[in-house]
Short mmCIF file of C-alpha atoms in Angstrom, two decimals:
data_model
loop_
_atom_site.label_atom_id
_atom_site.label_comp_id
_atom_site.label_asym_id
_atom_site.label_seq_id
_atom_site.Cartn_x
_atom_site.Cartn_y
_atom_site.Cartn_z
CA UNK A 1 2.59 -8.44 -14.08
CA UNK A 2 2.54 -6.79 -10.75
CA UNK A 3 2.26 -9.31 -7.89
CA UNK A 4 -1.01 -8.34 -5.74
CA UNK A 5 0.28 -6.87 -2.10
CA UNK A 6 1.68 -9.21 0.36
CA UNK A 7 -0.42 -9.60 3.59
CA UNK A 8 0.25 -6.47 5.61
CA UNK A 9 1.64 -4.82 8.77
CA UNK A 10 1.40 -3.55 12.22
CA UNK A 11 2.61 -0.29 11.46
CA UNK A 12 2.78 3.55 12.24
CA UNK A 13 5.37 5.94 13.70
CA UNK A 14 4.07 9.52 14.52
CA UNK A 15 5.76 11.61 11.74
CA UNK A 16 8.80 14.42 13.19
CA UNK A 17 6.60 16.89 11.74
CA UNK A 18 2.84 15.86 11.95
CA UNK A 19 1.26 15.73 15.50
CA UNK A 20 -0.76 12.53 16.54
CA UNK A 21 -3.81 14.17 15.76
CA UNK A 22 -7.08 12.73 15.98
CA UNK A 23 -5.83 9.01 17.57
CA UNK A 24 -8.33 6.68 18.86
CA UNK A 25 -7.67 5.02 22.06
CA UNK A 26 -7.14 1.90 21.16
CA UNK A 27 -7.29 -0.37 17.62
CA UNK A 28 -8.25 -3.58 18.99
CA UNK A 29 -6.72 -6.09 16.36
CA UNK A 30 -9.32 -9.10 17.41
CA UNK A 31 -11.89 -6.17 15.46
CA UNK A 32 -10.38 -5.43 12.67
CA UNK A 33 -11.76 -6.84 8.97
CA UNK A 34 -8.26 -6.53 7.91
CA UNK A 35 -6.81 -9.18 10.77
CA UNK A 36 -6.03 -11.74 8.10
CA UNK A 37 -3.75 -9.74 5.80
CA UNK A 38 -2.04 -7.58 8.76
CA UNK A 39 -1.91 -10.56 11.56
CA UNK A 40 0.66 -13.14 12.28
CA UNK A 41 -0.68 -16.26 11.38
CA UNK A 42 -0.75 -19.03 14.19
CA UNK A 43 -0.08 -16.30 16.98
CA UNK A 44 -0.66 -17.63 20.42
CA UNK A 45 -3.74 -16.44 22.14
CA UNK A 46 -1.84 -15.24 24.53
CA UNK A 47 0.29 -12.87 22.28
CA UNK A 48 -2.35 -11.21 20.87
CA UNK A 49 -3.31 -8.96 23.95
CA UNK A 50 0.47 -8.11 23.95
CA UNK A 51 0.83 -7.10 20.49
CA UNK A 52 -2.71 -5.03 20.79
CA UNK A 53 -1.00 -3.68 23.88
CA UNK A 54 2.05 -2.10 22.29
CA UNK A 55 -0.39 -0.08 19.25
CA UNK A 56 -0.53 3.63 19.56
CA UNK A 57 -3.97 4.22 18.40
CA UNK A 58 -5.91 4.38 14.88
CA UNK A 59 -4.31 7.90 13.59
CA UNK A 60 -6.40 9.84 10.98
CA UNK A 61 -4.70 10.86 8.33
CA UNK A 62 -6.69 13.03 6.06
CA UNK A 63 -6.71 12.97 1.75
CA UNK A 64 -3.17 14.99 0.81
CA UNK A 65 -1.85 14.81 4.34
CA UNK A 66 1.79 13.08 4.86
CA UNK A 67 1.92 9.78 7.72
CA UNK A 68 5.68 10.43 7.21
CA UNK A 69 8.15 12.27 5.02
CA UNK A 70 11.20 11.42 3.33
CA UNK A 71 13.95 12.35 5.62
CA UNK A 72 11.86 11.84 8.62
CA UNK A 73 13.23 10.16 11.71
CA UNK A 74 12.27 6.04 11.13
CA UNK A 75 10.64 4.67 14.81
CA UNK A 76 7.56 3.18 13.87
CA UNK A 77 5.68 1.14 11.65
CA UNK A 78 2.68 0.98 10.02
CA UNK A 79 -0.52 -0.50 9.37
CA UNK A 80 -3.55 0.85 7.24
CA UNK A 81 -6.42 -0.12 8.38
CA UNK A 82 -8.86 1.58 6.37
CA UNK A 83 -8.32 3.48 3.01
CA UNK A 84 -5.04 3.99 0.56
CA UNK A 85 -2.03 5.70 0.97
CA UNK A 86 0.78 6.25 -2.18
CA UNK A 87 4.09 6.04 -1.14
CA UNK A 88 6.91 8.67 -3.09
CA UNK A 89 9.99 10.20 -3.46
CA UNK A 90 11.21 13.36 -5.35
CA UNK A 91 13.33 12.94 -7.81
CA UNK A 92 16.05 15.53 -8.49
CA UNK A 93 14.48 18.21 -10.53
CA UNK A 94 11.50 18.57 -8.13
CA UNK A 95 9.07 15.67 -9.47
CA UNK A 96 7.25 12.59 -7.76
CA UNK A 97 8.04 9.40 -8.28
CA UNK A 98 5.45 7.17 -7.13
CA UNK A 99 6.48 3.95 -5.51
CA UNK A 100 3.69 2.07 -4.19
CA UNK A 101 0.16 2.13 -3.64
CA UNK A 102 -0.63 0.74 -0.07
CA UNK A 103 -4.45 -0.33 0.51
CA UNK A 104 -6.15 -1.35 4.04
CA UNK A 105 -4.24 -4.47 5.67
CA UNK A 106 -0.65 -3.06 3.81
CA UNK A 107 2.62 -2.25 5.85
CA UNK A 108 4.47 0.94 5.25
CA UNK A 109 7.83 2.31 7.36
CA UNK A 110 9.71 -0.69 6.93
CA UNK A 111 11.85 1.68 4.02
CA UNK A 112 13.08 3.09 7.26
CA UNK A 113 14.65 -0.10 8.85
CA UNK A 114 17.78 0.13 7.46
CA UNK A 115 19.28 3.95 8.11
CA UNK A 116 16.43 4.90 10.93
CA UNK A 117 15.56 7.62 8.36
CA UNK A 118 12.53 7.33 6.17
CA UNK A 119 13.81 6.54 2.36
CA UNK A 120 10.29 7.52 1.15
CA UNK A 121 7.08 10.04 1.86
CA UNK A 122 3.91 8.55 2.37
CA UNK A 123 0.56 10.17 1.85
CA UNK A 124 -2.85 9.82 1.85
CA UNK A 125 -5.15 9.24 -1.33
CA UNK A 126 -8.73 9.79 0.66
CA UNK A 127 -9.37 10.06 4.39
CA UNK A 128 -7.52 7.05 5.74
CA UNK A 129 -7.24 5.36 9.33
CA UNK A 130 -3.64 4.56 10.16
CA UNK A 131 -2.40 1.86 13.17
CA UNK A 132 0.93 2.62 14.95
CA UNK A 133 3.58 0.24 16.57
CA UNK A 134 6.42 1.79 17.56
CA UNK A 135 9.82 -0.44 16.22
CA UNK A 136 11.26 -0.91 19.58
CA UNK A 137 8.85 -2.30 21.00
CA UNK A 138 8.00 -4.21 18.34
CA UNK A 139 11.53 -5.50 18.26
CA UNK A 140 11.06 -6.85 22.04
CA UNK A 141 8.04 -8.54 21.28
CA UNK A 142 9.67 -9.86 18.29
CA UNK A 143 12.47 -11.66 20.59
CA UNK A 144 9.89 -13.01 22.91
CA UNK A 145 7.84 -14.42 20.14
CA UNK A 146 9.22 -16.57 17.42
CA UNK A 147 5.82 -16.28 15.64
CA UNK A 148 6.14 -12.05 15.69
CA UNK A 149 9.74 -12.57 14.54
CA UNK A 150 8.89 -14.51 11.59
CA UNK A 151 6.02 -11.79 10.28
CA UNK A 152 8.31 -9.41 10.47
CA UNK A 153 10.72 -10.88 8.37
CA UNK A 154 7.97 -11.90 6.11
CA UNK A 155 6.77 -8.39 5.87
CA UNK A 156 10.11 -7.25 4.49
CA UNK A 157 10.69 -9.78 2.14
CA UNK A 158 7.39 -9.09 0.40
CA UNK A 159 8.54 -5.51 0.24
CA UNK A 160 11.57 -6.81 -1.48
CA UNK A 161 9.52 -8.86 -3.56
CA UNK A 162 7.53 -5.67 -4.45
CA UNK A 163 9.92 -3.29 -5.32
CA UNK A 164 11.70 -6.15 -7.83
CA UNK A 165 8.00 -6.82 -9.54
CA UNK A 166 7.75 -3.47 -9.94
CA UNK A 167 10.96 -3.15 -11.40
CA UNK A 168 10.59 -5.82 -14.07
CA UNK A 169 6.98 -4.08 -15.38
CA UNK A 170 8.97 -0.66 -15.76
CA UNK A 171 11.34 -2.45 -17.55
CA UNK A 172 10.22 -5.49 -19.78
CA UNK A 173 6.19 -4.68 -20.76
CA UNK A 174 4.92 -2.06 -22.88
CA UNK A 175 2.40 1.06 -21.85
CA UNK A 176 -0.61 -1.25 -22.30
CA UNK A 177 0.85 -3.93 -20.33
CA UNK A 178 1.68 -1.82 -17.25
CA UNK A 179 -1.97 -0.57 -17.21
CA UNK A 180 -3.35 -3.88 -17.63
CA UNK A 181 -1.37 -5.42 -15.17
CA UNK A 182 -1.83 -2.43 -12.71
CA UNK A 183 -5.58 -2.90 -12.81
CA UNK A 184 -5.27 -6.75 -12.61
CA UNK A 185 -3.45 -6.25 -9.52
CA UNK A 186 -5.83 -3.80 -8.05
CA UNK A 187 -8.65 -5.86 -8.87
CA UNK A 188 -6.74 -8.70 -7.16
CA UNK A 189 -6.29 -6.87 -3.93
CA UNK A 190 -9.74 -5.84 -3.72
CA UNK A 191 -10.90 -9.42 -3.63
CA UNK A 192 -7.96 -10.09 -1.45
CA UNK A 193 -9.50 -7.80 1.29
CA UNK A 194 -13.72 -9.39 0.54
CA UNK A 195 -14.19 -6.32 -2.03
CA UNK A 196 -15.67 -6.85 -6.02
CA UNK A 197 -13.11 -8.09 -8.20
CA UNK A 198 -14.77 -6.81 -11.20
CA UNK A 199 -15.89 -2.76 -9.99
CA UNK A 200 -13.91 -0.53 -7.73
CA UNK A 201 -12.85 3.11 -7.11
CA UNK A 202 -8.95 3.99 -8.29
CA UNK A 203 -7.96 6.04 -5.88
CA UNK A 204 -4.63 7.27 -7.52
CA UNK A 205 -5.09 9.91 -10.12
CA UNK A 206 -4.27 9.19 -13.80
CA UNK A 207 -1.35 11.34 -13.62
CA UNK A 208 -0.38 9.33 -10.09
CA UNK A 209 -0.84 6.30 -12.04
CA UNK A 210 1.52 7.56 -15.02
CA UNK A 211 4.29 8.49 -12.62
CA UNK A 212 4.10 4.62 -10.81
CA UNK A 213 4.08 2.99 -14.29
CA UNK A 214 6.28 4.92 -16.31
CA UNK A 215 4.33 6.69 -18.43
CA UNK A 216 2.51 9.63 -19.07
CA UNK A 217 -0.67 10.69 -18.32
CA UNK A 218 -1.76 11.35 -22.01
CA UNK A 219 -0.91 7.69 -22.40
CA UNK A 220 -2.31 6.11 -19.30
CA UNK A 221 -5.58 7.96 -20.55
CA UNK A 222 -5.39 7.15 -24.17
CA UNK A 223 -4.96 3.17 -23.09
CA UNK A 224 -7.83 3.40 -20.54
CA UNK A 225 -9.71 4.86 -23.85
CA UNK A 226 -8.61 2.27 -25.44
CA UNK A 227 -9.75 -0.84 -23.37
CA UNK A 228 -12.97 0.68 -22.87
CA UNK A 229 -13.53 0.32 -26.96
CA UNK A 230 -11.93 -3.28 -27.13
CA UNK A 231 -14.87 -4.03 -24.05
CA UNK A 232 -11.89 -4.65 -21.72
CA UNK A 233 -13.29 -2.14 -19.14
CA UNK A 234 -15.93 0.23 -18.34
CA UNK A 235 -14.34 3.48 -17.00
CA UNK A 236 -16.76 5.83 -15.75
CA UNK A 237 -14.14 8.46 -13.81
CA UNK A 238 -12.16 6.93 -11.22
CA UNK A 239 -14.85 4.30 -11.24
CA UNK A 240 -13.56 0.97 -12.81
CA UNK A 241 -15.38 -1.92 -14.10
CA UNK A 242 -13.59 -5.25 -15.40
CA UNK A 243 -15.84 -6.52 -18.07
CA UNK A 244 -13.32 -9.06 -19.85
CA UNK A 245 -10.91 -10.24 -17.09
CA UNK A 246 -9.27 -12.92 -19.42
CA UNK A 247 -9.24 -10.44 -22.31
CA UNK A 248 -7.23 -7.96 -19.82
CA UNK A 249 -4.84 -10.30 -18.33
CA UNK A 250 -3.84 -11.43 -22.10
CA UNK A 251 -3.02 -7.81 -23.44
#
């Protein structure tokens, strides 16, 4: 099964090739309804107006438009703060691959860390807001603050921890497993983040969703056809309703 999204980040570097357009002034973390997934937990009071201090600004990132490229310069991360984002790469002969979906309160840049080059491209699935903290600062903090230190580390191990769930789904369940555990862990973030369990709104197309499972879109709409029958689901569009939770997580 896919493991529901680790708490989140602090995150957003202003891509090489997309202007800072439309950033707020501020994105005061104390106000934010996605604090407990993106904030170090047991920060000292007295951190918090430092690490509020060293955010660029809620950046608006519109549906289709890229927060960052693959092959852009890596020197910031991210946080969303409200709406999804899929992350991607293109594979040799031209196609996407997609890699992740990221929902409010989830990190993305840290695929960057490592060469100070983006690995992936990130873009957005609907109108999104977008929180940026520039790495080197965050690194400074980070030294000053064993609490900051240890999110960070935290934030890349559940990446790790990501990547190798999603690894074992393409590679040890069948097409109606993927799809059922993809919609359990949807479901899962929702209610993560205060949402219904039961009813949300995919985001990712079926073909998006086909490309992140491994399958193709003629399947991924055959199973959804499928569950809907067996009274698994209620699938009205992009509009999904869980009707048998326990029959879905035993498929």
């Amino acid at each position: 099964m896919l493991s529901p999204a680790a708490g989140s980040a602090i995150v957003v570097r202003q891509s090489s090739r997309a202007p800072l357009a439309g950033a707020q002034p501020s994105a005061r973390c104390s106000g934010c309804a996605m604090r407990h997934l993106c904030m170090p937990q047991g920060l000292p009071a007295e951190d918090l107006p430092r690490l509020e201090a060293l955010i660029c600004g809620a950046r608006k990132v519109r549906r289709g438009e890229s927060l960052y490229r693959s092959g852009d310069r890596f020197d910031s991360l991210y946080a969303v703060r409200s709406g999804s984002l899929k992350t991607l790469i293109v594979n040799r002969d031209g196609r996407e691959q997609i890699t992740g979906l990221r929902l409010a309160g989830d990190a993305l840049g840290l695929d960057g860390i490592a060469t100070d080059v983006h690995a992936f491209s990130a873009v957005a699935l609907e109108d999104s807001s977008i929180c940026t903290l520039p790495y080197a600062a965050l690194k400074t903090l980070c030294r000053e603050s064993g609490t900051m230190q240890d999110r960070l580390h935290r934030l890349m191990g559940d990446q790790f921890n990501q990547e190798a769930s999603q690894m074992m789904v393409l590679g040890s369940l069948t097409a109606e497993e993927r799809v059922a555990a993809f919609l359990l862990d949807v479901s899962s973030r929702n209610w993560q983040r205060g949402y219904s369990q039961a009813e949300f709104r995919l985001r990712m197309s079926r073909e998006d969703m086909g490309s992140y499972l491994g399958i193709t879109l003629e399947t991924v709409s055959r199973i959804l056809s499928r569950f809907q029958k067996r009274g698994l689901i209620d699938a009205q569009g992009k509009l999904i309703r869980i009707c048998d939770i326990e029959g879905l997580q035993t498929v």
